[in-house]
mmCIF file of C-alpha atoms and ligand atoms in Angstrom:
data_model
loop_
_atom_site.group_PDB
_atom_site.id
_atom_site.type_symbol
_atom_site.label_atom_id
_atom_site.label_comp_id
_atom_site.label_asym_id
_atom_site.label_seq_id
_atom_site.Cartn_x
_atom_site.Cartn_y
_atom_site.Cartn_z
ATOM 1 C CA MET A 174 70.913 -16.079 40.155
ATOM 2 C CA PRO A 175 71.293 -14.941 43.538
ATOM 3 C CA ASP A 176 72.009 -17.366 46.191
ATOM 4 C CA PRO A 177 68.909 -18.931 47.832
ATOM 5 C CA VAL A 178 68.210 -17.851 51.112
ATOM 6 C CA ILE A 179 68.782 -20.429 53.742
ATOM 7 C CA SER A 180 68.222 -18.525 57.187
ATOM 8 C CA VAL A 181 65.668 -20.170 59.384
ATOM 9 C CA LYS A 182 63.873 -18.900 62.409
ATOM 10 C CA ILE A 183 62.580 -21.650 64.952
ATOM 11 C CA GLY A 184 60.794 -19.559 67.766
ATOM 12 C CA ASP A 185 63.049 -16.362 68.106
ATOM 13 C CA LEU A 186 65.980 -18.634 67.334
ATOM 14 C CA GLN A 187 67.353 -17.196 64.134
ATOM 15 C CA MET A 188 70.052 -19.183 62.213
ATOM 16 C CA LYS A 189 72.058 -18.306 59.478
ATOM 17 C CA ASN A 190 71.979 -21.822 58.120
ATOM 18 C CA PRO A 191 69.333 -24.588 59.090
ATOM 19 C CA VAL A 192 72.264 -27.237 60.034
ATOM 20 C CA MET A 193 72.403 -27.567 63.936
ATOM 21 C CA THR A 194 74.394 -29.859 66.150
ATOM 22 C CA ALA A 195 72.606 -32.981 68.006
ATOM 23 C CA SER A 196 73.011 -32.626 71.412
ATOM 24 C CA GLY A 197 75.472 -35.048 73.042
ATOM 25 C CA CYS A 198 77.593 -35.322 69.920
ATOM 26 C CA TYR A 199 79.269 -32.016 69.953
ATOM 27 C CA GLY A 200 79.987 -31.867 73.905
ATOM 28 C CA TYR A 201 80.311 -27.965 74.794
ATOM 29 C CA GLY A 202 82.021 -27.335 71.446
ATOM 30 C CA GLU A 203 85.673 -26.937 73.231
ATOM 31 C CA GLU A 204 87.219 -30.268 71.908
ATOM 32 C CA TYR A 205 85.722 -29.503 68.410
ATOM 33 C CA GLN A 206 86.795 -25.987 67.916
ATOM 34 C CA ASP A 207 89.698 -26.685 65.757
ATOM 35 C CA ILE A 208 88.333 -29.374 63.670
ATOM 36 C CA VAL A 209 84.435 -28.389 63.102
ATOM 37 C CA PRO A 210 84.515 -24.766 64.284
ATOM 38 C CA LEU A 211 81.433 -23.404 66.088
ATOM 39 C CA GLU A 212 80.866 -21.130 63.369
ATOM 40 C CA ALA A 213 79.959 -23.633 60.651
ATOM 41 C CA TRP A 214 76.744 -24.301 62.428
ATOM 42 C CA GLY A 215 73.251 -22.625 62.190
ATOM 43 C CA ALA A 216 73.167 -23.191 66.003
ATOM 44 C CA VAL A 217 74.925 -25.387 68.625
ATOM 45 C CA VAL A 218 72.824 -27.818 70.950
ATOM 46 C CA VAL A 219 75.229 -28.598 73.722
ATOM 47 C CA LYS A 220 75.262 -31.811 75.877
ATOM 48 C CA GLY A 221 72.378 -32.820 77.906
ATOM 49 C CA THR A 222 72.875 -30.744 81.101
ATOM 50 C CA THR A 223 71.695 -31.785 84.680
ATOM 51 C CA CYS A 224 71.453 -29.824 88.041
ATOM 52 C CA ALA A 225 74.028 -31.671 89.603
ATOM 53 C CA PRO A 226 77.447 -33.181 87.831
ATOM 54 C CA ARG A 227 76.935 -36.535 86.452
ATOM 55 C CA GLU A 228 79.665 -39.142 85.962
ATOM 56 C CA GLY A 229 77.490 -41.235 83.526
ATOM 57 C CA ASN A 230 77.308 -44.767 83.064
ATOM 58 C CA PRO A 231 80.203 -47.201 83.507
ATOM 59 C CA PRO A 232 82.199 -48.234 80.325
ATOM 60 C CA PRO A 233 82.109 -49.380 77.854
ATOM 61 C CA ARG A 234 79.702 -46.632 76.666
ATOM 62 C CA LEU A 235 79.805 -46.872 73.137
ATOM 63 C CA VAL A 236 79.193 -49.790 71.025
ATOM 64 C CA GLU A 237 79.463 -49.757 66.935
ATOM 65 C CA THR A 238 76.934 -51.596 64.898
ATOM 66 C CA PRO A 239 77.184 -52.243 61.321
ATOM 67 C CA SER A 240 75.033 -48.989 60.522
ATOM 68 C CA GLY A 241 75.181 -46.945 63.571
ATOM 69 C CA LEU A 242 76.360 -46.359 67.078
ATOM 70 C CA ILE A 243 74.825 -47.274 70.205
ATOM 71 C CA ASN A 244 75.410 -45.099 73.046
ATOM 72 C CA SER A 245 74.749 -45.438 76.843
ATOM 73 C CA VAL A 246 76.429 -42.356 78.012
ATOM 74 C CA GLY A 247 74.014 -41.795 80.773
ATOM 75 C CA LEU A 248 74.147 -37.815 80.773
ATOM 76 C CA HIS A 249 77.697 -37.333 81.561
ATOM 77 C CA ASN A 250 78.045 -33.885 82.221
ATOM 78 C CA PRO A 251 79.763 -31.086 84.514
ATOM 79 C CA GLY A 252 76.217 -29.772 85.844
ATOM 80 C CA ILE A 253 74.520 -26.567 85.331
ATOM 81 C CA GLU A 254 76.571 -24.352 87.762
ATOM 82 C CA THR A 255 79.825 -25.521 85.883
ATOM 83 C CA VAL A 256 78.311 -24.865 82.437
ATOM 84 C CA ILE A 257 77.169 -21.337 83.284
ATOM 85 C CA GLU A 258 80.363 -20.688 84.697
ATOM 86 C CA ARG A 259 83.121 -22.437 82.369
ATOM 87 C CA GLU A 260 80.984 -23.080 79.117
ATOM 88 C CA LEU A 261 78.503 -20.315 78.178
ATOM 89 C CA PRO A 262 81.029 -17.318 78.599
ATOM 90 C CA ARG A 263 83.318 -19.131 76.021
ATOM 91 C CA LEU A 264 80.447 -20.331 73.661
ATOM 92 C CA GLY A 265 78.598 -16.763 73.806
ATOM 93 C CA GLU A 266 81.831 -14.912 72.280
ATOM 94 C CA LYS A 267 81.291 -17.060 69.046
ATOM 95 C CA GLY A 268 78.284 -15.306 67.319
ATOM 96 C CA VAL A 269 76.503 -18.716 66.888
ATOM 97 C CA PRO A 270 73.139 -19.139 68.656
ATOM 98 C CA VAL A 271 73.681 -21.529 71.731
ATOM 99 C CA VAL A 272 71.047 -23.995 72.588
ATOM 100 C CA VAL A 273 71.012 -25.821 75.936
ATOM 101 C CA ASN A 274 69.774 -29.475 76.296
ATOM 102 C CA LEU A 275 68.301 -29.811 79.733
ATOM 103 C CA ALA A 276 67.538 -32.947 81.378
ATOM 104 C CA GLY A 277 65.925 -33.684 84.956
ATOM 105 C CA GLU A 278 64.918 -36.401 87.028
ATOM 106 C CA SER A 279 61.621 -34.448 88.381
ATOM 107 C CA GLU A 280 59.686 -31.544 87.252
ATOM 108 C CA GLU A 281 61.345 -29.218 89.985
ATOM 109 C CA GLU A 282 64.463 -30.006 88.256
ATOM 110 C CA TYR A 283 63.569 -29.240 84.867
ATOM 111 C CA ILE A 284 62.079 -25.815 86.254
ATOM 112 C CA TYR A 285 65.258 -25.069 88.163
ATOM 113 C CA LEU A 286 67.529 -25.867 85.179
ATOM 114 C CA ALA A 287 65.246 -23.402 82.712
ATOM 115 C CA ARG A 288 65.066 -20.762 85.478
ATOM 116 C CA ARG A 289 68.727 -20.593 85.694
ATOM 117 C CA LEU A 290 69.192 -20.186 82.134
ATOM 118 C CA GLU A 291 66.431 -17.598 81.736
ATOM 119 C CA GLU A 292 69.246 -15.476 83.574
ATOM 120 C CA ARG A 293 71.832 -16.003 80.855
ATOM 121 C CA ALA A 294 72.059 -13.811 77.902
ATOM 122 C CA GLU A 295 74.288 -16.380 76.089
ATOM 123 C CA VAL A 296 71.472 -18.908 75.909
ATOM 124 C CA GLU A 297 69.021 -18.182 72.892
ATOM 125 C CA ALA A 298 67.146 -21.523 73.372
ATOM 126 C CA VAL A 299 66.726 -24.699 75.653
ATOM 127 C CA GLU A 300 65.866 -27.962 74.678
ATOM 128 C CA LEU A 301 64.082 -30.228 76.895
ATOM 129 C CA ASN A 302 65.239 -33.611 76.741
ATOM 130 C CA ILE A 303 62.547 -35.779 77.486
ATOM 131 C CA SER A 304 63.778 -38.629 75.513
ATOM 132 C CA CYS A 305 67.085 -39.880 76.815
ATOM 133 C CA PRO A 306 66.938 -43.637 77.075
ATOM 134 C CA ASN A 307 70.004 -44.055 79.366
ATOM 135 C CA VAL A 308 68.941 -42.817 82.754
ATOM 136 C CA LYS A 309 66.496 -44.458 85.372
ATOM 137 C CA LYS A 310 64.871 -41.498 86.498
ATOM 138 C CA GLY A 311 63.128 -38.487 84.683
ATOM 139 C CA GLY A 312 63.966 -38.159 81.054
ATOM 140 C CA ILE A 313 62.055 -40.817 78.782
ATOM 141 C CA ALA A 314 59.618 -41.121 81.721
ATOM 142 C CA PHE A 315 58.138 -37.797 81.072
ATOM 143 C CA GLY A 316 58.279 -38.325 77.152
ATOM 144 C CA SER A 317 56.704 -41.620 76.876
ATOM 145 C CA ASP A 318 53.342 -40.350 78.011
ATOM 146 C CA ALA A 319 51.306 -37.425 76.424
ATOM 147 C CA VAL A 320 49.912 -36.135 80.030
ATOM 148 C CA SER A 321 53.234 -35.866 81.706
ATOM 149 C CA ALA A 322 54.975 -34.682 78.744
ATOM 150 C CA GLY A 323 52.443 -31.651 78.590
ATOM 151 C CA LYS A 324 52.485 -30.978 82.043
ATOM 152 C CA LEU A 325 56.194 -30.921 82.301
ATOM 153 C CA VAL A 326 56.365 -28.510 79.341
ATOM 154 C CA ALA A 327 53.776 -26.143 80.760
ATOM 155 C CA LYS A 328 55.423 -25.641 83.616
ATOM 156 C CA VAL A 329 58.969 -25.025 81.775
ATOM 157 C CA ARG A 330 57.081 -22.637 79.680
ATOM 158 C CA GLU A 331 55.909 -20.654 82.808
ATOM 159 C CA ASN A 332 59.323 -20.342 83.541
ATOM 160 C CA PHE A 333 61.369 -19.880 80.277
ATOM 161 C CA SER A 334 60.358 -16.845 78.206
ATOM 162 C CA ARG A 335 62.950 -17.657 75.161
ATOM 163 C CA THR A 336 62.892 -20.354 72.682
ATOM 164 C CA LEU A 337 61.773 -23.635 74.094
ATOM 165 C CA LEU A 338 62.108 -27.032 72.013
ATOM 166 C CA VAL A 339 61.343 -30.435 73.003
ATOM 167 C CA LYS A 340 63.150 -33.398 72.047
ATOM 168 C CA LEU A 341 60.820 -36.352 71.771
ATOM 169 C CA THR A 342 61.980 -40.092 71.909
ATOM 170 C CA PRO A 343 60.985 -42.517 69.066
ATOM 171 C CA ASN A 344 60.472 -45.264 71.800
ATOM 172 C CA VAL A 345 56.521 -44.724 71.792
ATOM 173 C CA GLY A 346 53.276 -45.914 69.898
ATOM 174 C CA ASN A 347 51.787 -42.581 69.954
ATOM 175 C CA LEU A 348 54.391 -39.823 68.907
ATOM 176 C CA PRO A 349 52.051 -37.637 67.180
ATOM 177 C CA GLU A 350 49.600 -37.646 70.299
ATOM 178 C CA ILE A 351 52.819 -36.686 72.670
ATOM 179 C CA ALA A 352 53.737 -33.753 69.872
ATOM 180 C CA GLY A 353 50.443 -32.336 70.116
ATOM 181 C CA ALA A 354 50.307 -32.438 73.892
ATOM 182 C CA VAL A 355 53.654 -30.654 73.849
ATOM 183 C CA GLU A 356 52.775 -28.455 71.282
ATOM 184 C CA LYS A 357 49.478 -27.263 73.351
ATOM 185 C CA ALA A 358 51.548 -26.701 76.312
ATOM 186 C CA GLY A 359 53.723 -24.175 74.815
ATOM 187 C CA ALA A 360 56.479 -25.445 73.076
ATOM 188 C CA ASP A 361 57.934 -23.474 70.168
ATOM 189 C CA ALA A 362 59.472 -26.218 68.339
ATOM 190 C CA LEU A 363 59.965 -29.884 68.504
ATOM 191 C CA SER A 364 63.149 -32.016 67.976
ATOM 192 C CA LEU A 365 62.619 -35.229 66.402
ATOM 193 C CA ILE A 366 64.066 -37.866 66.983
ATOM 194 C CA ASN A 367 66.281 -38.871 70.029
ATOM 195 C CA THR A 368 67.924 -42.526 69.788
ATOM 196 C CA LEU A 369 66.191 -45.860 69.259
ATOM 197 C CA ARG A 370 66.452 -48.303 72.235
ATOM 198 C CA ALA A 371 68.937 -51.182 70.978
ATOM 199 C CA MET A 372 71.590 -53.666 72.190
ATOM 200 C CA VAL A 373 74.457 -56.048 71.432
ATOM 201 C CA ILE A 374 75.393 -59.371 72.877
ATOM 202 C CA ASP A 375 78.838 -60.338 73.298
ATOM 203 C CA ILE A 376 78.397 -64.212 72.381
ATOM 204 C CA HIS A 377 81.770 -65.327 73.980
ATOM 205 C CA ALA A 378 80.855 -63.573 77.201
ATOM 206 C CA GLN A 379 77.374 -64.199 76.885
ATOM 207 C CA LYS A 380 76.264 -60.996 78.206
ATOM 208 C CA PRO A 381 75.322 -57.443 76.641
ATOM 209 C CA VAL A 382 78.367 -55.368 75.599
ATOM 210 C CA LEU A 383 76.847 -52.669 77.575
ATOM 211 C CA PRO A 384 77.066 -52.780 81.308
ATOM 212 C CA ALA A 385 73.546 -51.224 81.380
ATOM 213 C CA GLY A 386 72.308 -53.789 78.932
ATOM 214 C CA THR A 387 70.643 -51.333 76.357
ATOM 215 C CA GLY A 388 71.551 -48.251 75.041
ATOM 216 C CA GLY A 389 70.336 -45.573 72.506
ATOM 217 C CA LEU A 390 70.968 -46.480 68.569
ATOM 218 C CA SER A 391 71.918 -43.545 66.132
ATOM 219 C CA GLY A 392 73.506 -42.973 62.644
ATOM 220 C CA PRO A 393 72.217 -44.139 59.076
ATOM 221 C CA ALA A 394 70.120 -47.423 60.814
ATOM 222 C CA ILE A 395 67.506 -44.932 62.200
ATOM 223 C CA LYS A 396 67.036 -42.549 59.350
ATOM 224 C CA PRO A 397 64.109 -43.934 57.534
ATOM 225 C CA VAL A 398 62.474 -44.177 61.117
ATOM 226 C CA ALA A 399 63.398 -40.511 61.916
ATOM 227 C CA LEU A 400 61.894 -39.228 58.677
ATOM 228 C CA ARG A 401 58.882 -41.066 59.136
ATOM 229 C CA ALA A 402 58.532 -39.849 62.569
ATOM 230 C CA VAL A 403 59.069 -36.179 61.253
ATOM 231 C CA TRP A 404 56.404 -36.978 58.297
ATOM 232 C CA GLU A 405 53.914 -38.375 60.838
ATOM 233 C CA VAL A 406 54.564 -35.670 63.374
ATOM 234 C CA THR A 407 54.284 -32.372 60.844
ATOM 235 C CA ALA A 408 50.942 -33.649 59.496
ATOM 236 C CA SER A 409 49.302 -32.767 62.790
ATOM 237 C CA VAL A 410 51.357 -30.003 64.533
ATOM 238 C CA ASN A 411 52.303 -26.609 63.468
ATOM 239 C CA VAL A 412 55.274 -25.656 65.462
ATOM 240 C CA PRO A 413 58.626 -25.882 63.488
ATOM 241 C CA VAL A 414 60.452 -29.322 63.796
ATOM 242 C CA VAL A 415 63.963 -29.852 63.718
ATOM 243 C CA GLY A 416 64.810 -33.361 62.228
ATOM 244 C CA MET A 417 67.610 -35.469 63.166
ATOM 245 C CA GLY A 418 68.510 -39.197 63.019
ATOM 246 C CA GLY A 419 71.393 -40.448 60.790
ATOM 247 C CA ILE A 420 72.063 -37.297 58.740
ATOM 248 C CA PHE A 421 75.233 -38.178 57.059
ATOM 249 C CA THR A 422 74.952 -36.247 53.804
ATOM 250 C CA PRO A 423 73.229 -33.327 52.136
ATOM 251 C CA GLU A 424 70.775 -35.658 50.425
ATOM 252 C CA ASP A 425 69.761 -36.897 53.892
ATOM 253 C CA ALA A 426 69.528 -33.439 55.238
ATOM 254 C CA ILE A 427 67.112 -32.203 51.934
ATOM 255 C CA GLU A 428 64.939 -35.592 52.774
ATOM 256 C CA PHE A 429 64.179 -34.363 56.399
ATOM 257 C CA ILE A 430 63.257 -30.889 54.911
ATOM 258 C CA LEU A 431 61.267 -32.260 52.108
ATOM 259 C CA ALA A 432 59.343 -34.321 54.994
ATOM 260 C CA GLY A 433 58.371 -31.603 56.931
ATOM 261 C CA ALA A 434 61.446 -30.416 58.910
ATOM 262 C CA ASN A 435 62.490 -26.715 59.118
ATOM 263 C CA ALA A 436 65.679 -27.254 60.312
ATOM 264 C CA VAL A 437 67.922 -30.196 60.681
ATOM 265 C CA ALA A 438 70.525 -31.647 63.394
ATOM 266 C CA VAL A 439 73.482 -33.626 62.860
ATOM 267 C CA GLY A 440 74.922 -36.124 65.579
ATOM 268 C CA SER A 441 76.991 -39.359 64.812
ATOM 269 C CA ALA A 442 78.197 -37.978 61.302
ATOM 270 C CA ILE A 443 80.370 -35.391 63.271
ATOM 271 C CA PHE A 444 82.529 -38.374 64.575
ATOM 272 C CA VAL A 445 83.352 -39.316 61.008
ATOM 273 C CA ASN A 446 83.066 -36.155 58.895
ATOM 274 C CA PRO A 447 84.433 -33.016 60.490
ATOM 275 C CA ARG A 448 83.163 -31.045 57.221
ATOM 276 C CA ILE A 449 79.917 -32.011 57.365
ATOM 277 C CA PRO A 450 77.896 -28.811 58.064
ATOM 278 C CA ALA A 451 79.644 -27.096 55.262
ATOM 279 C CA GLU A 452 79.055 -29.784 53.035
ATOM 280 C CA ILE A 453 75.288 -29.973 54.214
ATOM 281 C CA VAL A 454 75.104 -26.033 53.539
ATOM 282 C CA GLU A 455 76.494 -26.295 49.950
ATOM 283 C CA GLY A 456 74.357 -29.410 49.088
ATOM 284 C CA ILE A 457 71.429 -27.973 50.050
ATOM 285 C CA ASN A 458 72.383 -24.611 48.229
ATOM 286 C CA SER A 459 72.911 -26.173 44.949
ATOM 287 C CA TYR A 460 69.515 -28.343 45.509
ATOM 288 C CA MET A 461 67.515 -25.170 45.747
ATOM 289 C CA LYS A 462 69.348 -23.665 42.731
ATOM 290 C CA GLN A 463 68.415 -26.633 40.672
ATOM 291 C CA LYS A 464 65.023 -26.802 41.674
ATOM 292 C CA GLY A 465 64.566 -23.077 41.603
ATOM 293 C CA TYR A 466 63.800 -22.364 45.240
ATOM 294 C CA GLU A 467 64.623 -18.939 46.440
ATOM 295 C CA ASN A 468 63.977 -19.451 49.907
ATOM 296 C CA ILE A 469 64.522 -22.506 52.035
ATOM 297 C CA GLY A 470 60.881 -22.431 53.468
ATOM 298 C CA GLU A 471 59.694 -23.359 50.099
ATOM 299 C CA MET A 472 61.015 -26.579 50.025
ATOM 300 C CA VAL A 473 59.690 -27.553 53.638
ATOM 301 C CA GLY A 474 57.189 -30.528 53.354
ATOM 302 C CA ALA A 475 57.350 -30.413 49.433
ATOM 303 C CA ALA A 476 57.410 -34.060 49.388
ATOM 304 C CA ARG A 477 53.901 -34.073 51.015
ATOM 305 C CA GLN A 478 52.255 -31.937 48.158
HETATM 306 C C1 SIN B 71 73.261 -39.867 77.084
HETATM 307 O O1 SIN B 71 73.823 -38.913 77.581
HETATM 308 O O2 SIN B 71 73.042 -41.132 77.734
HETATM 309 C C2 SIN B 71 72.356 -39.721 75.760
HETATM 310 C C3 SIN B 71 71.598 -38.528 75.941
HETATM 311 C C4 SIN B 71 70.207 -38.853 75.250
HETATM 312 O O3 SIN B 71 69.698 -39.761 74.671
HETATM 313 O O4 SIN B 71 69.555 -37.862 75.198
#
């Protein structure tokens, strides 16, 4: 029996396999290159990038919980110009599609960022981050309301011709409505989900462990929430969905695909298992053979039928 086809197309983003990095968990790929080679991924989604460099939030910015990690990074990044000069030329040589996650404080900033990347051939897609829970301005403020999310996406769409993904927050009560507005505004795909707002208290100091008070929870604890989000959103939108949130095993990734995701992204698991992309690809392959699927598209949303 020939190997099943696991290549995936999201908008114009052609990936040899459906496993992407989740933004923020793989930096710009450099530190990881020797342990989790870029070439293993279907696409590399880099750290949330802003107009100006950002130092991020004061430490500690990470706190472990029994089944997940809370981060309060605050979009620490070198800024778009450094990313263009230093990171993109290196990333562009690897033969793996590059997706840049973009975060702005205003519509103008998102538009500026998209325009700068429209000029760069190394970038196959952008992922608009309207869901970061760790910054005071922009981000999640756009992603928590269907009207402002739709308005922002429509403006960016006018300024960016390649594949446009939009990463949504689960910290809302009307996710399908927001997803619908973003689809209508011209997004090519949705990334579901960003982290869940969460906190830990130090009982000795009697204050939150994170100086910012709260952060965003990722990891196994949020997988059922993320699956539910993918399930609900794919019932009402037609654009492809990249599912993420607590994917640590091939079985986790398969669950997301059966729920309706066309591709998956891996975040926290990269920190504990460098071999994860190859393992997920292998697991999806054997599952498809076992179930008699020839093409991964056949299993998308199969749990719904
Ligand atoms: C951060 O940098 O604070 C995390 C990014 C995000 O949640 O989008």
